[in-house]
Amino acid sequence: MYKKMNNVESIKMLEFVENGDDRGNLVVIEGDRDVPFEIKRVFYIYGSDTDIVRGSHANLKTEFVLVNVAGKSKVKIKDGLGNEIIYSLNRPKTGLYIPKMVWKEMYGFSEDSVLLCLASEHYDASEYIREYEVYEELVKKQRM
Ligand code: TYD
């Protein structure tokens, strides 16, 4: 169970509408409608071995929605206060909303995993915090 939370409280699973008919399925994700931000960037991660850990960063500004459009993976979230939670992504119609200033690690990729990532900001390497100790310090400062 979480103790006192910060941004982690706003993490949520999003269920998208699956427009299915006898031709198959179609999922629509519109910025500011199906996800809580305007989508400025899209990237996807595939071909990661199952023992690989990706991510391992927090973002000062960017919010994300992650969707395993194929296969599956896991996302470990840490809040910098000693709490962590693991989400399993395994459906093309389910997204994980991740706010800014949340530590995330993606791992457990299936061979067929395609992890679609929608982002609220353009890429800016300087807003990525890649050292956990630095992230922890920032979280502590923000709570003071
Ligand atoms: P990285 O942030 O390490 O990927 P992960 O999502 O697994 O944490 O990014 C891998 C490389 O791709 C790195 O050199 C930065 C580059 N990159 C961009 O140029 N633009 C982007 O939007 C992203 C996410 C990464």
mmCIF file of C-alpha atoms and ligand atoms in Angstrom:
data_model
loop_
_atom_site.group_PDB
_atom_site.id
_atom_site.type_symbol
_atom_site.label_atom_id
_atom_site.label_comp_id
_atom_site.label_asym_id
_atom_site.label_seq_id
_atom_site.Cartn_x
_atom_site.Cartn_y
_atom_site.Cartn_z
ATOM 1 C CA MET A 1 0.000 0.000 0.000
ATOM 2 C CA TYR A 2 1.124 3.512 -0.712
ATOM 3 C CA LYS A 3 2.089 5.818 2.113
ATOM 4 C CA LYS A 4 1.867 9.483 1.207
ATOM 5 C CA MET A 5 1.756 9.905 -2.562
ATOM 6 C CA ASN A 6 2.921 12.575 -4.922
ATOM 7 C CA ASN A 7 2.183 12.580 -8.656
ATOM 8 C CA VAL A 8 1.821 8.825 -8.562
ATOM 9 C CA GLU A 9 -1.769 9.273 -7.411
ATOM 10 C CA SER A 10 -2.839 10.416 -10.856
ATOM 11 C CA ILE A 11 -1.540 7.299 -12.620
ATOM 12 C CA LYS A 12 -4.426 5.443 -14.175
ATOM 13 C CA MET A 13 -5.317 2.751 -16.636
ATOM 14 C CA LEU A 14 -7.278 4.057 -19.613
ATOM 15 C CA GLU A 15 -9.727 1.844 -21.477
ATOM 16 C CA PHE A 16 -10.094 2.904 -25.094
ATOM 17 C CA VAL A 17 -13.156 2.173 -27.167
ATOM 18 C CA GLU A 18 -12.657 -0.831 -29.418
ATOM 19 C CA ASN A 19 -14.563 -0.277 -32.632
ATOM 20 C CA GLY A 20 -14.871 -3.923 -33.528
ATOM 21 C CA ASP A 21 -16.860 -5.486 -36.329
ATOM 22 C CA ASP A 22 -16.508 -8.545 -38.498
ATOM 23 C CA ARG A 23 -13.525 -6.920 -40.234
ATOM 24 C CA GLY A 24 -11.544 -6.648 -37.013
ATOM 25 C CA ASN A 25 -10.876 -3.915 -34.462
ATOM 26 C CA LEU A 26 -9.992 -0.244 -34.590
ATOM 27 C CA VAL A 27 -8.925 1.779 -31.575
ATOM 28 C CA VAL A 28 -8.796 5.580 -31.774
ATOM 29 C CA ILE A 29 -6.678 7.666 -29.404
ATOM 30 C CA GLU A 30 -7.260 11.394 -29.729
ATOM 31 C CA GLY A 31 -5.270 13.996 -27.816
ATOM 32 C CA ASP A 32 -7.163 15.858 -25.109
ATOM 33 C CA ARG A 33 -10.055 13.417 -25.538
ATOM 34 C CA ASP A 34 -8.950 9.843 -24.991
ATOM 35 C CA VAL A 35 -5.741 10.862 -23.226
ATOM 36 C CA PRO A 36 -5.495 13.827 -20.826
ATOM 37 C CA PHE A 37 -3.043 15.861 -22.922
ATOM 38 C CA GLU A 38 -2.368 17.080 -26.424
ATOM 39 C CA ILE A 39 -0.192 14.479 -28.148
ATOM 40 C CA LYS A 40 3.049 16.048 -29.367
ATOM 41 C CA ARG A 41 5.177 12.951 -29.836
ATOM 42 C CA VAL A 42 4.702 9.281 -30.632
ATOM 43 C CA PHE A 43 7.350 6.584 -30.395
ATOM 44 C CA TYR A 44 7.291 2.851 -30.008
ATOM 45 C CA ILE A 45 9.585 0.280 -28.504
ATOM 46 C CA TYR A 46 9.994 -3.212 -29.913
ATOM 47 C CA GLY A 47 12.661 -5.890 -30.222
ATOM 48 C CA SER A 48 13.714 -5.623 -26.570
ATOM 49 C CA ASP A 49 14.766 -8.931 -25.032
ATOM 50 C CA THR A 50 12.798 -10.130 -22.034
ATOM 51 C CA ASP A 51 15.699 -9.480 -19.609
ATOM 52 C CA ILE A 52 16.097 -5.859 -20.737
ATOM 53 C CA VAL A 53 15.039 -2.945 -18.532
ATOM 54 C CA ARG A 54 14.217 0.262 -20.413
ATOM 55 C CA GLY A 55 13.180 3.671 -19.234
ATOM 56 C CA SER A 56 14.709 4.102 -15.770
ATOM 57 C CA HIS A 57 13.973 7.781 -15.781
ATOM 58 C CA ALA A 58 11.546 10.452 -14.668
ATOM 59 C CA ASN A 59 10.503 13.474 -16.688
ATOM 60 C CA LEU A 60 10.319 17.015 -15.423
ATOM 61 C CA LYS A 61 7.599 17.960 -17.920
ATOM 62 C CA THR A 62 6.393 15.087 -20.054
ATOM 63 C CA GLU A 63 3.295 13.005 -19.421
ATOM 64 C CA PHE A 64 2.922 9.675 -21.214
ATOM 65 C CA VAL A 65 0.369 7.076 -22.158
ATOM 66 C CA LEU A 66 1.790 3.608 -22.816
ATOM 67 C CA VAL A 67 -0.089 0.983 -24.807
ATOM 68 C CA ASN A 68 1.119 -2.494 -25.689
ATOM 69 C CA VAL A 69 -0.461 -2.541 -29.143
ATOM 70 C CA ALA A 70 1.032 -6.029 -29.525
ATOM 71 C CA GLY A 71 2.445 -8.450 -26.986
ATOM 72 C CA LYS A 72 3.038 -7.525 -23.393
ATOM 73 C CA SER A 73 5.373 -5.777 -20.999
ATOM 74 C CA LYS A 74 5.490 -4.512 -17.451
ATOM 75 C CA VAL A 75 5.947 -1.034 -16.067
ATOM 76 C CA LYS A 76 7.368 -0.474 -12.614
ATOM 77 C CA ILE A 77 6.561 2.912 -11.127
ATOM 78 C CA LYS A 78 8.473 4.412 -8.205
ATOM 79 C CA ASP A 79 7.540 7.610 -6.408
ATOM 80 C CA GLY A 80 10.886 8.483 -4.858
ATOM 81 C CA LEU A 81 9.452 7.935 -1.372
ATOM 82 C CA GLY A 82 9.953 4.187 -1.190
ATOM 83 C CA ASN A 83 6.682 3.150 -2.821
ATOM 84 C CA GLU A 84 6.477 1.135 -6.015
ATOM 85 C CA ILE A 85 3.777 -0.472 -8.082
ATOM 86 C CA ILE A 86 3.878 -2.718 -11.134
ATOM 87 C CA TYR A 87 1.444 -2.538 -14.027
ATOM 88 C CA SER A 88 1.028 -5.229 -16.685
ATOM 89 C CA LEU A 89 0.263 -4.066 -20.185
ATOM 90 C CA ASN A 90 -1.131 -6.737 -22.465
ATOM 91 C CA ARG A 91 -4.055 -5.287 -24.423
ATOM 92 C CA PRO A 92 -4.147 -2.945 -27.429
ATOM 93 C CA LYS A 93 -7.183 -1.209 -25.975
ATOM 94 C CA THR A 94 -5.666 -0.417 -22.565
ATOM 95 C CA GLY A 95 -3.288 2.449 -21.848
ATOM 96 C CA LEU A 96 -1.317 3.457 -18.781
ATOM 97 C CA TYR A 97 -1.303 7.187 -18.055
ATOM 98 C CA ILE A 98 1.921 8.323 -16.388
ATOM 99 C CA PRO A 99 2.190 11.924 -15.151
ATOM 100 C CA LYS A 100 5.397 13.929 -14.983
ATOM 101 C CA MET A 101 7.888 13.402 -12.156
ATOM 102 C CA VAL A 102 7.277 9.680 -11.814
ATOM 103 C CA TRP A 103 10.097 7.130 -12.052
ATOM 104 C CA LYS A 104 9.359 4.404 -14.596
ATOM 105 C CA GLU A 105 11.016 1.201 -15.715
ATOM 106 C CA MET A 106 9.725 -0.932 -18.581
ATOM 107 C CA TYR A 107 10.698 -4.599 -18.643
ATOM 108 C CA GLY A 108 9.402 -8.141 -19.164
ATOM 109 C CA PHE A 109 8.903 -7.560 -22.871
ATOM 110 C CA SER A 110 7.405 -10.451 -24.791
ATOM 111 C CA GLU A 111 9.095 -11.253 -28.088
ATOM 112 C CA ASP A 112 6.181 -9.729 -29.999
ATOM 113 C CA SER A 113 5.899 -6.646 -27.768
ATOM 114 C CA VAL A 114 5.272 -3.330 -29.471
ATOM 115 C CA LEU A 115 4.973 -0.658 -26.802
ATOM 116 C CA LEU A 116 3.376 2.492 -28.145
ATOM 117 C CA CYS A 117 4.240 5.638 -26.202
ATOM 118 C CA LEU A 118 2.272 8.853 -26.549
ATOM 119 C CA ALA A 119 3.908 11.934 -25.067
ATOM 120 C CA SER A 120 2.712 15.409 -24.148
ATOM 121 C CA GLU A 121 5.989 17.117 -25.127
ATOM 122 C CA HIS A 122 8.524 17.095 -27.910
ATOM 123 C CA TYR A 123 11.771 15.307 -27.103
ATOM 124 C CA ASP A 124 14.119 17.286 -24.889
ATOM 125 C CA ALA A 125 16.895 15.233 -23.319
ATOM 126 C CA SER A 126 17.403 17.882 -20.633
ATOM 127 C CA GLU A 127 14.023 17.174 -19.011
ATOM 128 C CA TYR A 128 14.885 13.497 -18.479
ATOM 129 C CA ILE A 129 16.170 12.622 -14.991
ATOM 130 C CA ARG A 130 18.171 9.445 -15.414
ATOM 131 C CA GLU A 131 19.675 9.031 -11.951
ATOM 132 C CA TYR A 132 17.380 7.739 -9.242
ATOM 133 C CA GLU A 133 19.194 9.601 -6.464
ATOM 134 C CA VAL A 134 18.710 12.897 -8.311
ATOM 135 C CA TYR A 135 15.014 12.096 -8.761
ATOM 136 C CA GLU A 136 14.643 11.263 -5.050
ATOM 137 C CA GLU A 137 16.229 14.569 -4.094
ATOM 138 C CA LEU A 138 13.898 16.496 -6.402
ATOM 139 C CA VAL A 139 10.841 14.721 -4.965
ATOM 140 C CA LYS A 140 11.960 15.582 -1.446
ATOM 141 C CA LYS A 141 12.529 19.232 -2.396
ATOM 142 C CA GLN A 142 9.100 19.469 -4.040
ATOM 143 C CA ARG A 143 7.444 18.259 -0.841
ATOM 144 C CA MET A 144 9.181 20.817 1.360
HETATM 145 P P1 TYD B 1 15.680 6.219 -24.163
HETATM 146 O O1 TYD B 1 15.111 7.431 -23.513
HETATM 147 O O2 TYD B 1 16.909 5.618 -23.557
HETATM 148 O O3 TYD B 1 14.584 5.111 -24.346
HETATM 149 P P2 TYD B 1 13.580 4.503 -23.249
HETATM 150 O O4 TYD B 1 12.229 4.963 -23.653
HETATM 151 O O5 TYD B 1 13.741 3.056 -23.279
HETATM 152 O O6 TYD B 1 13.942 5.125 -21.949
HETATM 153 O O7 TYD B 1 15.971 6.601 -25.673
HETATM 154 C C1 TYD B 1 16.792 5.808 -26.516
HETATM 155 C C2 TYD B 1 17.459 6.738 -27.526
HETATM 156 O O8 TYD B 1 16.483 7.371 -28.356
HETATM 157 C C3 TYD B 1 18.240 7.845 -26.862
HETATM 158 O O9 TYD B 1 19.431 8.037 -27.597
HETATM 159 C C4 TYD B 1 17.367 9.061 -26.997
HETATM 160 C C5 TYD B 1 16.589 8.774 -28.262
HETATM 161 N N1 TYD B 1 15.210 9.330 -28.240
HETATM 162 C C6 TYD B 1 14.897 10.396 -29.067
HETATM 163 O O10 TYD B 1 15.744 10.901 -29.837
HETATM 164 N N2 TYD B 1 13.630 10.875 -29.056
HETATM 165 C C7 TYD B 1 12.677 10.358 -28.241
HETATM 166 O O11 TYD B 1 11.504 10.821 -28.261
HETATM 167 C C8 TYD B 1 13.011 9.273 -27.361
HETATM 168 C C9 TYD B 1 12.002 8.674 -26.425
HETATM 169 C C10 TYD B 1 14.294 8.794 -27.400
#
